[in-house]
XYZ file of C-alpha atoms in Angstrom:
370
model
C -168.452 35.610 -73.929
C -167.193 37.542 -76.962
C -164.885 40.539 -76.961
C -167.798 42.995 -77.353
C -169.681 41.407 -74.445
C -166.580 41.579 -72.242
C -166.101 45.244 -73.061
C -169.707 45.997 -72.217
C -169.515 44.147 -68.902
C -166.430 46.145 -67.971
C -168.121 49.444 -68.742
C -171.496 48.636 -67.202
C -173.563 48.777 -70.378
C -175.925 46.348 -72.071
C -175.503 44.494 -75.341
C -179.259 43.850 -75.560
C -180.360 45.278 -78.914
C -183.501 46.681 -77.298
C -181.317 48.780 -75.002
C -183.264 47.962 -71.847
C -180.395 49.081 -69.589
C -179.240 52.036 -71.681
C -180.287 55.396 -70.279
C -179.947 59.008 -71.330
C -180.549 61.383 -68.431
C -181.747 64.975 -68.386
C -181.960 67.162 -65.300
C -184.401 70.081 -65.341
C -183.648 72.747 -62.743
C -185.345 75.981 -61.826
C -187.443 77.611 -59.125
C -190.808 76.132 -58.262
C -193.678 77.288 -60.491
C -191.768 78.638 -63.507
C -193.504 76.107 -65.787
C -191.161 73.089 -65.811
C -193.900 70.434 -65.616
C -195.948 72.208 -68.285
C -193.029 72.332 -70.675
C -192.151 68.666 -70.114
C -195.714 67.801 -71.165
C -195.284 69.869 -74.330
C -191.810 68.432 -74.993
C -193.245 64.916 -74.981
C -196.128 65.610 -77.372
C -194.015 67.733 -79.741
C -191.063 65.321 -79.738
C -193.189 62.259 -80.445
C -194.721 63.930 -83.515
C -191.351 65.068 -84.896
C -189.586 61.756 -84.192
C -192.233 59.797 -86.075
C -191.257 61.620 -89.259
C -187.712 60.264 -88.978
C -188.627 56.634 -88.296
C -188.285 56.932 -84.523
C -190.753 56.890 -81.657
C -190.755 58.600 -78.258
C -193.124 56.918 -75.827
C -193.903 57.575 -72.181
C -193.299 54.613 -69.868
C -195.378 53.485 -66.889
C -196.857 56.195 -64.676
C -195.297 58.872 -66.882
C -197.855 58.150 -69.615
C -200.787 58.754 -67.262
C -199.154 61.827 -65.721
C -198.510 63.440 -69.105
C -201.926 62.553 -70.482
C -203.551 64.270 -67.507
C -201.267 67.272 -68.014
C -202.060 67.422 -71.718
C -205.803 67.399 -71.009
C -205.379 70.350 -68.642
C -203.475 72.317 -71.260
C -205.986 71.478 -73.990
C -208.826 72.473 -71.646
C -207.464 76.033 -71.570
C -208.452 76.420 -75.228
C -211.637 74.348 -75.216
C -214.127 77.158 -74.699
C -212.952 80.727 -75.235
C -215.735 83.266 -74.553
C -213.646 86.018 -76.155
C -209.985 86.740 -76.721
C -209.868 89.171 -73.804
C -210.882 86.436 -71.364
C -208.261 85.261 -68.864
C -207.111 81.696 -69.651
C -207.635 78.998 -67.043
C -204.607 78.003 -64.913
C -202.384 75.309 -66.397
C -200.613 72.473 -64.606
C -199.988 72.953 -60.894
C -196.383 73.387 -59.778
C -194.670 70.229 -58.506
C -193.958 70.151 -54.792
C -191.054 67.731 -55.006
C -188.863 65.839 -57.450
C -190.865 64.682 -60.470
C -189.503 61.875 -62.624
C -190.490 61.202 -66.227
C -189.574 57.955 -67.983
C -189.522 57.625 -71.773
C -188.294 55.252 -74.414
C -186.650 56.518 -77.601
C -186.448 53.920 -80.308
C -186.632 52.784 -83.882
C -190.120 52.056 -85.160
C -190.435 48.330 -85.852
C -192.908 46.392 -87.907
C -194.789 43.146 -87.375
C -192.868 40.447 -85.540
C -189.794 42.680 -85.264
C -191.569 45.533 -83.483
C -190.054 44.750 -80.048
C -186.636 43.784 -81.406
C -185.628 47.173 -82.719
C -183.112 49.416 -80.982
C -184.314 51.628 -78.147
C -182.895 53.647 -75.300
C -184.455 54.910 -72.085
C -184.677 58.643 -71.414
C -185.116 59.772 -67.803
C -185.982 63.411 -67.122
C -186.117 64.644 -63.539
C -187.597 67.976 -62.547
C -185.945 69.451 -59.436
C -187.236 72.541 -57.619
C -184.301 74.902 -57.026
C -184.179 74.384 -53.256
C -183.346 70.691 -53.709
C -179.756 71.561 -54.669
C -179.248 73.302 -51.323
C -176.677 71.480 -49.179
C -179.096 71.432 -46.243
C -181.900 69.725 -48.161
C -182.357 66.044 -47.160
C -182.345 64.900 -50.813
C -179.326 67.017 -51.790
C -176.988 64.028 -52.261
C -179.361 62.152 -54.566
C -180.038 65.273 -56.605
C -176.348 66.025 -57.111
C -175.660 62.416 -58.096
C -178.370 62.493 -60.776
C -177.073 65.800 -62.119
C -173.576 64.306 -62.381
C -174.996 61.349 -64.315
C -177.056 63.547 -66.660
C -175.920 64.356 -70.168
C -178.006 67.535 -70.277
C -178.956 70.122 -67.655
C -181.953 72.293 -68.532
C -182.251 75.536 -66.567
C -185.843 76.779 -66.830
C -186.361 80.556 -66.806
C -189.624 82.465 -66.363
C -189.274 84.917 -69.270
C -192.072 87.194 -68.056
C -190.342 88.037 -64.776
C -187.049 88.459 -66.611
C -188.496 90.901 -69.136
C -191.319 92.876 -67.551
C -190.845 96.093 -65.574
C -187.173 96.113 -66.515
C -186.601 92.748 -64.844
C -187.231 94.053 -61.311
C -188.793 90.708 -60.268
C -186.284 88.437 -62.018
C -183.967 87.766 -59.096
C -186.794 86.923 -56.723
C -188.612 84.756 -59.272
C -185.831 83.019 -61.186
C -183.217 83.129 -58.404
C -180.545 83.785 -61.029
C -177.627 84.350 -58.634
C -178.551 81.319 -56.544
C -178.815 79.046 -59.598
C -175.512 80.368 -61.004
C -173.768 79.539 -57.725
C -175.315 76.077 -57.471
C -174.488 75.085 -61.048
C -170.964 76.426 -60.561
C -170.548 74.231 -57.481
C -171.836 71.189 -59.394
C -169.434 71.767 -62.299
C -166.510 71.813 -59.873
C -167.434 68.294 -58.754
C -167.344 66.778 -62.249
C -164.609 64.521 -63.478
C -161.950 66.508 -65.344
C -162.845 64.801 -68.645
C -166.629 64.925 -68.292
C -168.645 66.787 -70.917
C -172.180 68.111 -70.580
C -174.699 70.410 -72.203
C -176.413 73.179 -70.277
C -179.535 74.567 -71.928
C -180.831 77.884 -70.600
C -184.516 77.561 -71.473
C -186.692 80.702 -71.263
C -190.352 79.683 -70.985
C -193.579 81.632 -71.622
C -191.886 83.560 -74.448
C -194.934 84.047 -76.692
C -195.226 87.814 -76.166
C -191.561 88.414 -77.004
C -191.644 86.243 -80.122
C -194.723 88.172 -81.225
C -193.048 91.535 -80.537
C -189.800 90.398 -82.191
C -187.908 91.279 -79.017
C -186.154 87.948 -78.464
C -182.739 89.605 -78.864
C -183.617 91.807 -75.891
C -184.537 88.699 -73.920
C -181.208 87.029 -74.679
C -179.337 90.205 -73.704
C -181.138 90.234 -70.353
C -180.343 86.541 -69.853
C -176.666 87.148 -70.532
C -176.671 89.903 -67.924
C -178.566 87.905 -65.290
C -176.399 84.788 -65.736
C -173.147 86.599 -66.532
C -171.095 84.946 -63.795
C -171.992 81.418 -64.920
C -171.444 82.213 -68.601
C -168.020 83.719 -67.946
C -166.969 80.839 -65.710
C -167.924 78.234 -68.307
C -166.153 80.141 -71.090
C -163.015 80.412 -68.948
C -162.796 77.152 -66.978
C -164.870 74.705 -69.042
C -164.421 76.014 -72.570
C -163.901 72.583 -74.154
C -166.051 70.499 -71.793
C -169.373 72.295 -71.333
C -171.731 73.332 -74.103
C -173.886 76.309 -73.106
C -176.875 77.381 -75.187
C -179.974 79.574 -74.954
C -182.968 77.639 -76.295
C -186.277 79.554 -75.868
C -189.636 77.794 -75.996
C -193.154 79.041 -76.595
C -194.905 77.080 -73.882
C -198.529 77.196 -75.082
C -198.452 79.162 -78.341
C -201.966 80.607 -78.091
C -201.543 82.464 -74.791
C -199.402 85.559 -74.159
C -198.546 87.582 -71.069
C -200.932 90.498 -70.536
C -200.181 92.273 -67.255
C -199.437 91.932 -63.558
C -202.442 92.244 -61.269
C -202.816 95.551 -59.396
C -203.849 96.266 -55.820
C -206.361 98.898 -54.612
C -203.735 101.638 -54.936
C -203.086 100.829 -58.594
C -199.660 99.313 -57.929
C -198.591 95.769 -58.768
C -199.852 93.471 -56.013
C -196.776 91.858 -54.432
C -196.716 88.584 -52.494
C -194.534 87.360 -49.638
C -191.962 86.152 -52.185
C -191.609 89.754 -53.437
C -193.070 88.741 -56.796
C -196.407 89.740 -58.342
C -199.360 87.903 -56.820
C -201.201 87.724 -60.122
C -199.618 87.141 -63.514
C -202.382 87.570 -66.080
C -202.409 86.216 -69.622
C -204.661 86.613 -72.641
C -205.443 84.517 -75.664
C -203.547 85.084 -78.903
C -204.150 83.990 -82.475
C -200.888 82.270 -83.371
C -202.362 81.686 -86.826
C -204.331 84.630 -88.297
C -208.069 84.064 -88.802
C -208.040 80.951 -86.618
C -209.082 80.781 -82.992
C -206.351 80.636 -80.324
C -205.161 77.085 -79.826
C -202.625 75.007 -77.945
C -199.661 75.241 -80.290
C -196.285 75.218 -78.480
C -193.220 76.065 -80.552
C -189.669 74.660 -80.364
C -190.535 72.175 -77.602
C -188.710 69.391 -79.441
C -185.419 71.318 -79.502
C -184.118 69.923 -76.161
C -184.432 66.425 -77.642
C -182.502 67.517 -80.736
C -179.734 68.800 -78.471
C -179.660 65.637 -76.348
C -179.482 63.220 -79.281
C -177.057 65.440 -81.207
C -174.751 65.537 -78.179
C -174.849 61.741 -77.925
C -173.996 61.404 -81.637
C -171.218 63.965 -81.292
C -169.601 62.122 -78.406
C -169.924 58.813 -80.235
C -168.149 60.151 -83.328
C -165.535 61.952 -81.228
C -164.891 58.773 -79.263
C -164.440 56.813 -82.479
C -162.064 59.382 -83.935
C -159.907 59.263 -80.811
C -159.798 55.471 -80.830
C -161.660 55.187 -77.523
C -163.928 52.340 -76.468
C -166.807 53.866 -74.525
C -167.356 57.217 -72.834
C -168.528 57.410 -69.220
C -172.084 58.729 -69.293
C -172.629 57.580 -72.902
C -171.236 54.050 -72.734
C -174.563 52.317 -73.336
C -175.780 54.331 -76.306
C -172.330 54.172 -77.910
C -172.747 50.393 -78.129
C -176.253 50.820 -79.530
C -175.057 53.155 -82.295
C -172.351 50.614 -83.176
C -174.688 47.624 -83.265
C -177.641 49.164 -85.122
C -176.680 51.421 -88.000
C -180.325 52.005 -88.971
C -181.004 53.465 -85.521
C -177.833 55.531 -85.801
C -178.872 56.964 -89.197
C -182.411 57.694 -87.990
C -180.923 59.689 -85.102
C -178.692 61.571 -87.565
C -181.750 62.478 -89.645
C -183.652 63.554 -86.545
C -181.004 66.002 -85.298
C -180.640 67.656 -88.692
C -183.504 69.913 -87.530
C -181.583 71.349 -84.580
C -181.881 75.129 -84.189
C -178.864 77.172 -83.086
C -179.671 80.734 -84.157
C -182.586 83.078 -84.698
C -185.666 83.586 -82.482
C -183.449 83.982 -79.423
C -181.372 80.830 -79.955
C -177.739 81.538 -79.082
C -174.611 79.415 -78.724
C -172.838 80.809 -75.653
C -170.057 78.242 -75.485
C -168.721 75.325 -77.520
C -170.720 74.796 -80.718
C -168.674 71.664 -81.403
C -170.489 69.523 -78.810
C -173.723 69.561 -80.815
C -172.084 68.947 -84.174
C -173.146 65.390 -85.005
C -170.905 65.295 -88.085
C -167.536 65.476 -86.323
């Protein structure tokens, strides 16, 4: 066994060039029904298209492929037959009732006999309903462990409930205070040297992009999540990257109005949120019919890969061997420079400003050119 193999065995990684045991992990958190499963479907289709341009591929593995294909068909069905633009779009993907796991492979496109020999890394994304991080939930321990192992935490936000009617339904819908407290508790359990990214991801933002009011949305986010933002800036300034990364979930559908009751007031459910959230079709491209055209869905992948590259370069500069949650991919970057360069090209498209994108803490962790 060579020196490299010994080092890898000590740090629990794999020296297999195909990276079968190397995993990047992403945790998606947020209340049930804010659109997490829908956006993961869009992330996959958008990321695969963008990665192909840089010599990489992003493929769904096992049951994930079937799950996402079914989800994609449901989203495409919304735009299949539009009687008129004032029609109410069909419902999208149903909210998940439990933990949903998505398995992907990120790799270098091969050719011919070498197709299966090229570098690749697994990407696991788990979607957790907010209540699963409650200490009394039976799966609490497993959830917390996965979050600790994840390089990126995505906090999904329902932008409509944050923005409409002066945000009066935000707390009940997005559970902002609850999520701030839970993430704070998780951060306190991390190793003192651990680094992570937290992406605050507003979903269903089409109306606010169209109205050019994304700065208002980010201001409201900063108010709703003020305690978490201040804590990270004070206690985790050098260890936690915190960013607002909005996504247009469908592109051709925008929020229209909340449904009213017989008295003309917004109809409120038992969760103290509107019973009916109504949308309408929107021409994202003038003179063309509304279509499924999500925007910025690939950005979370840019952030994930950029963070991995950043930690790899930082580790090299400090003379380290392997970092904790990145140990496997560090070895892959070292052993396959073509894969490393393809990843560098890929993350050159990362967005950090404009259209509601804001760096709240530590821009350095997504700088892949350290």
